[in-house]
Amino acid sequence: MKSIAEEIIIKGINASPGICIGKAYRVDREGVEIVEKYKIQAKDLSNEVKRFKAAVKKSRDELLGILKKSPEELQHAHILETHLALLKDKMLYGRCIETIKQESINAEWALKTVISNLREVFQTMIDPYLKERSADVVQVADNIMRNLTGAKQVNIAAIKKRVILVAQDLSPAETCQINLERVKGFITDRGGKASHTGIIARSLEIPAVVGLKEATSTIRNDDLIIVDGNSGIVILHPTESTLLQYEERKIDYEEYKAVITRDSKAPAESLDGVRLSVMGNIELPEEVFALLNYGGDGIGLYRTEFQYFNRTDFPGEDELFDKYKDVVEVMHPKPVTIRTLDINGDKALTNQFNYEETNPALGLRAIRYCLKKPQVFKDQLRAILRAATFGNVRILFPMISTYFEIREATRMLDQAAESLEKNGLPYNRDIEIGAMIEVPSAVIMADVLAENVDFFSIGTNDLIQYSLAIDRGNEQVAHLFQPLDPAIIRMLKHVADVAREKEIKIFMCGEMAGTPHHVPLLLGIGMDELSMNPQSIPDIKRVIRSLNVADTRSFLKEVLTQTTAKSTFELIKATYGSILSEQMYSEGRKK
Ligand code: PEP
Ligand code: MG
C-alpha cells in the first residue's frame, strides 16, 4: 500500500508576504560543506595565497557579471556592491591570507577557520540587525569557497520549471538571479526579516519565509509545499483540505492586493475631503524603491542607526552625506525625515563603543548618546544639512525627554551649519525640525517642546514601552503591549491638541500608524501624517479613503469613555468593522 506522507507545518519568519503552492527545488551548494585541512610547504605558500586571491577575483567577476545584468534594480545593485566590498574586507580577505601564511595551511581551511571565528563574534552580538549582517559575510565566504573547491555554481537563472526554492540560505547574488516566471517563492533555513535576502524578496514581491531552521533537512526535491509569507509558515505534504483552503486564501490575497495597490499611488483623501500624507519608514537606503512602489508620499522616518552597525568605526560625514543624498535625490520632491542616531537600548552598537548598562532602555540611548558624543553627532548633523540641498529634508530628534535636550540638539544643529558656512560647503539650514514624542515626560511637556520645533512625530513603539512599563522586546509581556490602552489614547490626544494649539504639525511613525484598525482613531485625534512599514501603505490609504473625518471626531469622544484596550477594540470593530479587512481583524483578535 502506498504510504501517504503526513502534513508537516514548519514555522519561520515572514520575510515577504503572499502565498504560493508548488514543487520544492533544492538549492544545494554541493562540495562546499566538506573541506579538508592540509599543510602547505614554505616554498608553496605564495602559490597558495595566489590560489586564494584567484578565487576571490573569480567571485568578484561573477558578482560584477550579475550586477551588469540587473542595472535597473538599483536596490539589488547596492546590496551586491556591499558584497563586492566585503570580498576585499580586511577581516575576511586580510585574515585569510595571514592564516595561510602563519599556519602554513591550505586556503580552504584558512577560509573555514576565519569564517567560524567571525561567526562566533557575530553570535555574541545582541543586536538582531547586526547578527543578520553576518549572513552577508558568510555568503561572500561561501562564494569564495565554491571557487576554491571548484564546486558548481548554483545556477538559479537556469531553472526551467515553475518551482519554490528551498535553501539553507540564498545570497543576494543568488536572489538577484531569480526569474519571476519560474520561481514562485523561496524558503530558507537561515536569515531574518532584516536580512538582505528578505529585502530583495520584498522588492521582487514574491512570498518568502526565512529562518525555518529545518527546511532543508525535511524537504526533498519535488515535495509539494505551501509557503505562507503572510504568517511565516511552510506546509509540507498538505492534505487535500489544506490545499483547497490555501488555494482560496491565495486567490483572496491576490485579489485584495490587486485592489489596494491599484490605487496606492493616488493621494489618501477621506470621504469629506481631508488629505493625509501616508509615508514609509525605512532602515536602509535601498528600501526607498519599495516605498515608492507602494505609493508612499515620502519618508516619515529614516532610521539612520543602521549605517553605524556592523563596523568597528563610526561612519564619517562624507560617507553619511553620500547615503542621505542618494535617498533625498530619489525621493525629491517628496519629504525625507532623517532621524538622528537612535542607538543603544534595543539597537546596541558593537561592544567596542559600548557601555555595560544594567538597564539599556533607560540608559545612554538616542539623543542622550549624541549629546555625550558631540563629534559623532556633529558629523551626522553636517551630513544631513549638506544632503538637504538636494531635496526636501526634515530632521527628527529621537527620545526627547527634556526641554534641555531639544534646545541642545537645535544649538548643535546651528553650530553644524556655522561650521559648514566657514568651510564654504553648500548646506541648507532652512529645514523643518521635529521632536519624537516617545517618553511620557515629553507628552507632559509638549507645550514647551512645541516652542522649539516645527513638528512632533509620535513614536508609539517606545511611548507604549515607557508609559505602560512594557519592554517592547520581551515576549513574556508582549500581550500587555497595547496601543489601544486608554492611557495611550489620552496621551496621543493631548499631544495632538497641543500641536494644534501651538500651530505645529503632528505626525506618527510608530507601528501603531500602520495598523488599519487604528486609523479611525488616529484620524479622529487629528494626525496630519502617518508613517509606517512601506507594505502597509496601500491598505492604510484604502482605509482613509473610506472614512469620514468628521465622523471619526465624534467616534473619538466615545473611545475616550472606554476603560480598557479590549473594549476600545470591540468598539472599533462594532463601528468600523465593515471597512476593515479580514486580515487585520485576525491581527486584532490575537491581542
Ligand atoms: C518608535 O519608538 O515608535 C519609533 C518609531 O522608533 P523606533 O522603533 O526606531 O524606536
Ligand atoms: Mg523609538
Tab-separated table of C-alpha atoms in Angstrom, residues 179-530:
chain	number	residue	atom	x	y	z
A	179	ASN	CA	13.432	34.613	-12.790
A	180	LEU	CA	9.952	35.618	-11.710
A	181	GLU	CA	8.364	33.482	-14.415
A	182	ARG	CA	9.954	30.370	-12.931
A	183	VAL	CA	10.379	30.941	-9.227
A	184	LYS	CA	7.145	31.298	-7.274
A	185	GLY	CA	8.759	31.960	-3.912
A	186	PHE	CA	11.528	30.770	-1.653
A	187	ILE	CA	12.216	29.473	1.809
A	188	THR	CA	15.474	29.312	3.740
A	189	ASP	CA	16.790	27.771	6.951
A	190	ARG	CA	18.706	30.892	7.870
A	191	GLY	CA	18.033	34.612	7.784
A	192	GLY	CA	15.662	37.073	9.380
A	193	LYS	CA	13.333	39.819	8.300
A	194	ALA	CA	16.073	42.428	8.010
A	195	SER	CA	18.418	40.168	6.041
A	196	HIS	CA	19.286	41.467	2.602
A	197	THR	CA	17.724	38.382	1.068
A	198	GLY	CA	14.464	39.289	2.801
A	199	ILE	CA	14.687	42.849	1.498
A	200	ILE	CA	15.185	41.619	-2.065
A	201	ALA	CA	12.255	39.185	-1.714
A	202	ARG	CA	10.028	42.065	-0.665
A	203	SER	CA	11.160	44.188	-3.577
A	204	LEU	CA	10.604	41.288	-6.016
A	205	GLU	CA	7.224	40.836	-4.331
A	206	ILE	CA	7.414	37.061	-4.099
A	207	PRO	CA	6.398	35.137	-0.976
A	208	ALA	CA	9.303	34.168	1.260
A	209	VAL	CA	9.669	32.536	4.653
A	210	VAL	CA	13.133	32.560	6.240
A	211	GLY	CA	14.725	31.343	9.471
A	212	LEU	CA	12.960	27.952	9.194
A	213	LYS	CA	15.995	26.141	10.653
A	214	GLU	CA	14.923	22.679	9.410
A	215	ALA	CA	13.527	23.247	5.926
A	216	THR	CA	16.470	21.705	4.083
A	217	SER	CA	16.644	18.717	6.416
A	218	THR	CA	12.919	17.983	5.993
A	219	ILE	CA	12.002	18.924	2.433
A	220	ARG	CA	13.102	16.909	-0.619
A	221	ASN	CA	13.164	17.882	-4.275
A	222	ASP	CA	9.680	17.828	-5.857
A	223	ASP	CA	7.856	17.691	-2.491
A	224	LEU	CA	4.626	19.652	-2.618
A	225	ILE	CA	4.790	22.667	-0.307
A	226	ILE	CA	2.721	25.705	0.583
A	227	VAL	CA	4.563	28.894	1.504
A	228	ASP	CA	2.527	31.353	3.525
A	229	GLY	CA	4.628	34.516	3.583
A	230	ASN	CA	1.886	36.356	5.469
A	231	SER	CA	2.074	34.279	8.609
A	232	GLY	CA	5.585	32.851	8.117
A	233	ILE	CA	4.764	29.156	7.825
A	234	VAL	CA	5.537	26.401	5.341
A	235	ILE	CA	3.291	23.361	4.963
A	236	LEU	CA	4.914	20.195	3.662
A	237	HIS	CA	2.724	17.419	2.159
A	238	PRO	CA	-0.506	19.408	2.584
A	239	THR	CA	-3.709	17.371	2.804
A	240	GLU	CA	-6.465	17.860	0.204
A	241	SER	CA	-8.420	20.098	2.546
A	242	THR	CA	-5.387	22.250	3.451
A	243	LEU	CA	-4.638	22.615	-0.254
A	244	LEU	CA	-8.175	23.744	-1.002
A	245	GLN	CA	-8.122	26.157	1.900
A	246	TYR	CA	-4.836	27.690	0.725
A	247	GLU	CA	-5.912	27.871	-2.929
A	248	GLU	CA	-8.775	30.036	-1.718
A	249	ARG	CA	-6.587	32.114	0.574
A	250	LYS	CA	-4.159	32.680	-2.267
A	251	ILE	CA	-6.905	33.937	-4.582
A	252	ASP	CA	-8.339	36.159	-1.806
A	253	TYR	CA	-4.925	37.598	-1.012
A	254	GLU	CA	-4.097	38.286	-4.658
A	255	GLU	CA	-7.448	39.981	-5.243
A	256	TYR	CA	-7.033	42.024	-2.083
A	257	LYS	CA	-3.524	43.071	-3.092
A	258	ALA	CA	-4.566	43.951	-6.637
A	259	VAL	CA	-7.352	46.179	-5.328
A	260	ILE	CA	-5.270	48.028	-2.773
A	261	THR	CA	-2.182	48.502	-4.916
A	262	ARG	CA	-4.222	49.689	-7.906
A	263	ASP	CA	-4.993	52.921	-6.064
A	264	SER	CA	-1.946	53.141	-3.844
A	265	LYS	CA	-0.200	55.942	-5.768
A	266	ALA	CA	-3.250	58.209	-5.534
A	267	PRO	CA	-3.475	60.528	-2.525
A	268	ALA	CA	-5.242	59.375	0.630
A	269	GLU	CA	-8.262	61.638	0.891
A	270	SER	CA	-11.147	60.954	3.249
A	271	LEU	CA	-14.781	60.936	2.127
A	272	ASP	CA	-15.142	64.509	3.411
A	273	GLY	CA	-12.042	65.730	1.578
A	274	VAL	CA	-9.337	65.677	4.263
A	275	ARG	CA	-5.934	64.696	2.851
A	276	LEU	CA	-3.421	62.804	4.917
A	277	SER	CA	0.171	62.059	3.989
A	278	VAL	CA	0.883	58.350	4.183
A	279	MET	CA	4.607	57.890	4.485
A	280	GLY	CA	7.034	54.999	4.832
A	281	ASN	CA	9.647	54.106	7.431
A	282	ILE	CA	12.990	52.886	6.104
A	283	GLU	CA	16.097	51.447	7.663
A	284	LEU	CA	18.271	51.035	4.589
A	285	PRO	CA	18.584	53.393	1.612
A	286	GLU	CA	17.703	50.585	-0.806
A	287	GLU	CA	14.194	50.362	0.666
A	288	VAL	CA	13.130	53.637	-0.987
A	289	PHE	CA	12.180	51.856	-4.198
A	290	ALA	CA	9.702	49.526	-2.499
A	291	LEU	CA	8.370	52.539	-0.600
A	292	LEU	CA	7.693	54.428	-3.836
A	293	ASN	CA	6.123	51.343	-5.412
A	294	TYR	CA	3.734	51.071	-2.502
A	295	GLY	CA	2.682	54.682	-3.066
A	296	GLY	CA	4.441	56.333	-0.099
A	297	ASP	CA	4.051	60.114	-0.037
A	298	GLY	CA	7.523	60.462	1.456
A	299	ILE	CA	9.746	59.076	4.185
A	300	GLY	CA	8.301	59.749	7.619
A	301	LEU	CA	11.133	58.009	9.431
A	302	TYR	CA	14.605	57.214	8.147
A	303	ARG	CA	16.208	55.182	10.942
A	304	THR	CA	19.832	56.147	10.384
A	305	GLU	CA	21.424	53.944	13.034
A	306	PHE	CA	21.773	51.013	10.655
A	307	GLN	CA	24.741	52.709	8.987
A	308	TYR	CA	26.587	52.568	12.316
A	309	PHE	CA	26.169	48.854	12.887
A	310	ASN	CA	28.398	46.071	11.680
A	311	ARG	CA	31.617	48.037	11.751
A	312	THR	CA	34.406	48.930	14.101
A	313	ASP	CA	34.462	52.684	13.487
A	314	PHE	CA	31.909	55.464	13.157
A	315	PRO	CA	30.883	56.445	9.629
A	316	GLY	CA	32.364	59.782	8.618
A	317	GLU	CA	30.482	62.857	7.450
A	318	ASP	CA	31.143	62.270	3.730
A	319	GLU	CA	30.036	58.655	3.861
A	320	LEU	CA	26.790	59.624	5.601
A	321	PHE	CA	26.262	62.540	3.227
A	322	ASP	CA	26.516	60.208	0.209
A	323	LYS	CA	23.878	57.841	1.613
A	324	TYR	CA	21.484	60.626	2.616
A	325	LYS	CA	21.959	62.433	-0.690
A	326	ASP	CA	21.047	59.259	-2.634
A	327	VAL	CA	17.814	58.856	-0.686
A	328	VAL	CA	16.908	62.552	-0.813
A	329	GLU	CA	17.509	62.751	-4.570
A	330	VAL	CA	15.464	59.653	-5.357
A	331	MET	CA	12.592	60.891	-3.205
A	332	HIS	CA	12.650	64.507	-4.435
A	333	PRO	CA	10.321	66.451	-4.116
A	334	LYS	CA	8.763	64.174	-1.514
A	335	PRO	CA	9.902	64.786	2.069
A	336	VAL	CA	12.595	62.690	3.747
A	337	THR	CA	12.523	62.776	7.551
A	338	ILE	CA	16.018	61.892	8.697
A	339	ARG	CA	16.047	60.825	12.310
A	340	THR	CA	19.346	61.384	14.062
A	341	LEU	CA	21.136	58.473	15.606
A	342	ASP	CA	18.958	56.370	17.919
A	343	ILE	CA	21.460	53.775	19.068
A	344	ASN	CA	21.535	51.694	22.222
A	345	GLY	CA	18.526	50.367	24.032
A	346	ASP	CA	17.367	47.644	21.658
A	347	LYS	CA	19.774	48.877	18.979
A	348	ALA	CA	23.119	48.491	20.715
A	349	LEU	CA	26.374	49.121	18.876
A	350	THR	CA	29.279	46.704	18.868
A	351	ASN	CA	30.939	46.300	22.259
A	352	GLN	CA	33.876	48.407	21.292
A	353	PHE	CA	31.860	51.643	21.516
A	354	ASN	CA	29.521	50.470	24.126
A	355	TYR	CA	28.938	50.787	27.802
A	356	GLU	CA	27.749	47.981	30.035
A	357	GLU	CA	24.300	49.079	31.070
A	358	THR	CA	22.075	47.280	33.572
A	359	ASN	CA	19.012	48.905	32.109
A	360	PRO	CA	19.767	49.816	28.499
A	361	ALA	CA	16.235	51.016	27.626
A	362	LEU	CA	16.683	53.697	30.279
A	363	GLY	CA	20.323	54.258	29.502
A	364	LEU	CA	22.549	56.264	27.214
A	365	ARG	CA	20.261	56.000	24.205
A	366	ALA	CA	19.374	58.152	21.206
A	367	ILE	CA	19.700	61.907	21.809
A	368	ARG	CA	21.407	61.274	25.167
A	369	TYR	CA	24.143	59.345	23.405
A	370	CYS	CA	24.560	62.044	20.749
A	371	LEU	CA	24.839	64.846	23.268
A	372	LYS	CA	27.534	62.857	25.055
A	373	LYS	CA	29.364	62.232	21.764
A	374	PRO	CA	29.352	65.676	20.138
A	375	GLN	CA	31.740	64.732	17.341
A	376	VAL	CA	29.649	61.751	16.235
A	377	PHE	CA	26.546	63.955	16.378
A	378	LYS	CA	28.164	66.841	14.562
A	379	ASP	CA	29.312	64.624	11.687
A	380	GLN	CA	25.766	63.416	11.228
A	381	LEU	CA	24.207	66.893	11.504
A	382	ARG	CA	26.618	68.289	8.910
A	383	ALA	CA	25.871	65.371	6.574
A	384	ILE	CA	22.119	65.975	6.911
A	385	LEU	CA	22.409	69.735	6.308
A	386	ARG	CA	24.528	69.095	3.210
A	387	ALA	CA	22.103	66.476	1.865
A	388	ALA	CA	19.267	68.940	2.424
A	389	THR	CA	20.460	70.975	-0.578
A	390	PHE	CA	19.358	68.068	-2.826
A	391	GLY	CA	15.688	67.859	-1.904
A	392	ASN	CA	13.091	68.052	0.790
A	393	VAL	CA	14.674	67.151	4.132
A	394	ARG	CA	13.350	67.299	7.682
A	395	ILE	CA	15.374	66.449	10.756
A	396	LEU	CA	13.936	64.486	13.660
A	397	PHE	CA	15.462	64.111	17.134
A	398	PRO	CA	14.691	60.816	18.915
A	399	MET	CA	13.735	60.117	22.514
A	400	ILE	CA	13.483	63.709	23.652
A	401	SER	CA	12.650	63.626	27.357
A	402	THR	CA	13.515	67.166	28.488
A	403	TYR	CA	13.426	70.683	27.125
A	404	PHE	CA	17.194	70.883	27.631
A	405	GLU	CA	17.740	68.091	25.093
A	406	ILE	CA	15.779	69.700	22.289
A	407	ARG	CA	17.427	73.056	22.969
A	408	GLU	CA	20.892	71.480	22.921
A	409	ALA	CA	20.161	69.479	19.781
A	410	THR	CA	18.979	72.620	17.988
A	411	ARG	CA	22.014	74.548	19.205
A	412	MET	CA	24.310	71.874	17.824
A	413	LEU	CA	22.451	71.956	14.532
A	414	ASP	CA	23.130	75.702	14.351
A	415	GLN	CA	26.782	75.107	15.148
A	416	ALA	CA	26.979	72.477	12.419
A	417	ALA	CA	25.523	74.985	9.946
A	418	GLU	CA	28.027	77.647	11.053
A	419	SER	CA	30.939	75.278	10.600
A	420	LEU	CA	29.739	74.366	7.087
A	421	GLU	CA	29.483	78.064	6.311
A	422	LYS	CA	33.086	78.534	7.464
A	423	ASN	CA	34.234	75.586	5.361
A	424	GLY	CA	32.444	77.011	2.335
A	425	LEU	CA	30.412	73.838	1.841
A	426	PRO	CA	26.846	74.068	0.460
A	427	TYR	CA	24.154	73.310	3.049
A	428	ASN	CA	20.533	74.082	3.812
A	429	ARG	CA	19.628	75.106	7.361
A	430	ASP	CA	16.129	76.061	6.330
A	431	ILE	CA	14.673	72.650	7.160
A	432	GLU	CA	11.864	71.591	9.473
A	433	ILE	CA	12.905	70.326	12.890
A	434	GLY	CA	10.925	67.716	14.782
A	435	ALA	CA	10.941	66.044	18.173
A	436	MET	CA	9.931	62.443	18.631
A	437	ILE	CA	7.366	62.070	21.352
A	438	GLU	CA	8.085	58.682	22.849
A	439	VAL	CA	8.616	59.327	26.550
A	440	PRO	CA	5.828	60.340	28.994
A	441	SER	CA	7.777	63.435	30.118
A	442	ALA	CA	7.727	64.703	26.516
A	443	VAL	CA	3.938	64.264	26.449
A	444	ILE	CA	3.520	66.334	29.595
A	445	MET	CA	5.979	68.975	28.367
A	446	ALA	CA	4.625	69.040	24.807
A	447	ASP	CA	3.582	72.711	25.070
A	448	VAL	CA	7.144	73.717	25.971
A	449	LEU	CA	8.817	71.473	23.406
A	450	ALA	CA	6.486	72.803	20.719
A	451	GLU	CA	8.117	76.236	21.020
A	452	ASN	CA	11.354	74.807	19.622
A	453	VAL	CA	10.160	72.575	16.792
A	454	ASP	CA	8.098	72.556	13.595
A	455	PHE	CA	6.544	69.150	14.155
A	456	PHE	CA	6.087	66.298	16.582
A	457	SER	CA	6.364	62.694	15.490
A	458	ILE	CA	4.902	60.221	17.945
A	459	GLY	CA	6.926	57.032	18.298
A	460	THR	CA	4.352	54.686	19.756
A	461	ASN	CA	6.733	51.730	19.975
A	462	ASP	CA	8.662	53.492	22.692
A	463	LEU	CA	5.818	55.587	24.045
A	464	ILE	CA	3.935	52.383	24.905
A	465	GLN	CA	7.086	50.786	26.312
A	466	TYR	CA	7.866	53.715	28.585
A	467	SER	CA	4.280	54.575	29.562
A	468	LEU	CA	2.931	51.107	30.272
A	469	ALA	CA	6.303	49.830	31.543
A	470	ILE	CA	6.404	47.038	28.950
A	471	ASP	CA	9.753	46.033	27.477
A	472	ARG	CA	8.999	46.180	23.750
A	473	GLY	CA	11.224	43.180	23.008
A	474	ASN	CA	10.107	40.892	25.842
A	475	GLU	CA	7.851	38.065	24.643
A	476	GLN	CA	6.613	37.407	28.199
A	477	VAL	CA	4.849	40.754	28.358
A	478	ALA	CA	4.084	41.166	24.645
A	479	HIS	CA	0.353	40.606	25.310
A	480	LEU	CA	0.369	43.716	27.522
A	481	PHE	CA	1.840	45.909	24.782
A	482	GLN	CA	-1.456	47.571	23.891
A	483	PRO	CA	-1.613	50.614	21.602
A	484	LEU	CA	-5.329	50.872	22.384
A	485	ASP	CA	-4.790	51.207	26.110
A	486	PRO	CA	-6.845	54.241	27.211
A	487	ALA	CA	-3.720	55.767	28.788
A	488	ILE	CA	-2.009	55.771	25.390
A	489	ILE	CA	-5.024	57.154	23.569
A	490	ARG	CA	-5.312	60.013	26.055
A	491	MET	CA	-1.629	60.833	25.621
A	492	LEU	CA	-1.965	60.867	21.835
A	493	LYS	CA	-4.927	63.182	22.051
A	494	HIS	CA	-3.118	65.512	24.439
A	495	VAL	CA	-0.067	65.807	22.185
A	496	ALA	CA	-2.220	66.372	19.089
A	497	ASP	CA	-4.275	69.051	20.882
A	498	VAL	CA	-1.104	70.844	21.973
A	499	ALA	CA	0.333	70.665	18.462
A	500	ARG	CA	-2.796	72.271	17.019
A	501	GLU	CA	-2.838	74.957	19.674
A	502	LYS	CA	0.831	75.751	19.029
A	503	GLU	CA	0.309	75.520	15.276
A	504	ILE	CA	2.865	72.832	14.612
A	505	LYS	CA	2.283	69.596	12.688
A	506	ILE	CA	1.564	66.274	14.325
A	507	PHE	CA	2.803	63.001	12.828
A	508	MET	CA	3.002	59.406	13.954
A	509	CYS	CA	5.754	56.979	12.909
A	510	GLY	CA	5.394	54.093	15.377
A	511	GLU	CA	3.912	50.737	14.363
A	512	MET	CA	0.507	51.879	15.593
A	513	ALA	CA	0.213	54.102	12.492
A	514	GLY	CA	0.446	51.132	10.119
A	515	THR	CA	-2.362	49.080	11.627
A	516	PRO	CA	-5.668	49.592	9.766
A	517	HIS	CA	-7.985	49.332	12.762
A	518	HIS	CA	-6.172	52.212	14.483
A	519	VAL	CA	-6.818	54.588	11.601
A	520	PRO	CA	-10.349	55.811	12.563
A	521	LEU	CA	-8.988	56.728	15.961
A	522	LEU	CA	-5.884	58.456	14.571
A	523	LEU	CA	-7.990	60.493	12.139
A	524	GLY	CA	-10.300	61.472	14.988
A	525	ILE	CA	-7.299	62.616	17.020
A	526	GLY	CA	-6.242	64.764	14.065
A	527	MET	CA	-2.946	63.318	12.834
A	528	ASP	CA	-1.501	65.180	9.835
A	529	GLU	CA	0.702	62.353	8.684
A	530	LEU	CA	1.119	58.641	9.337
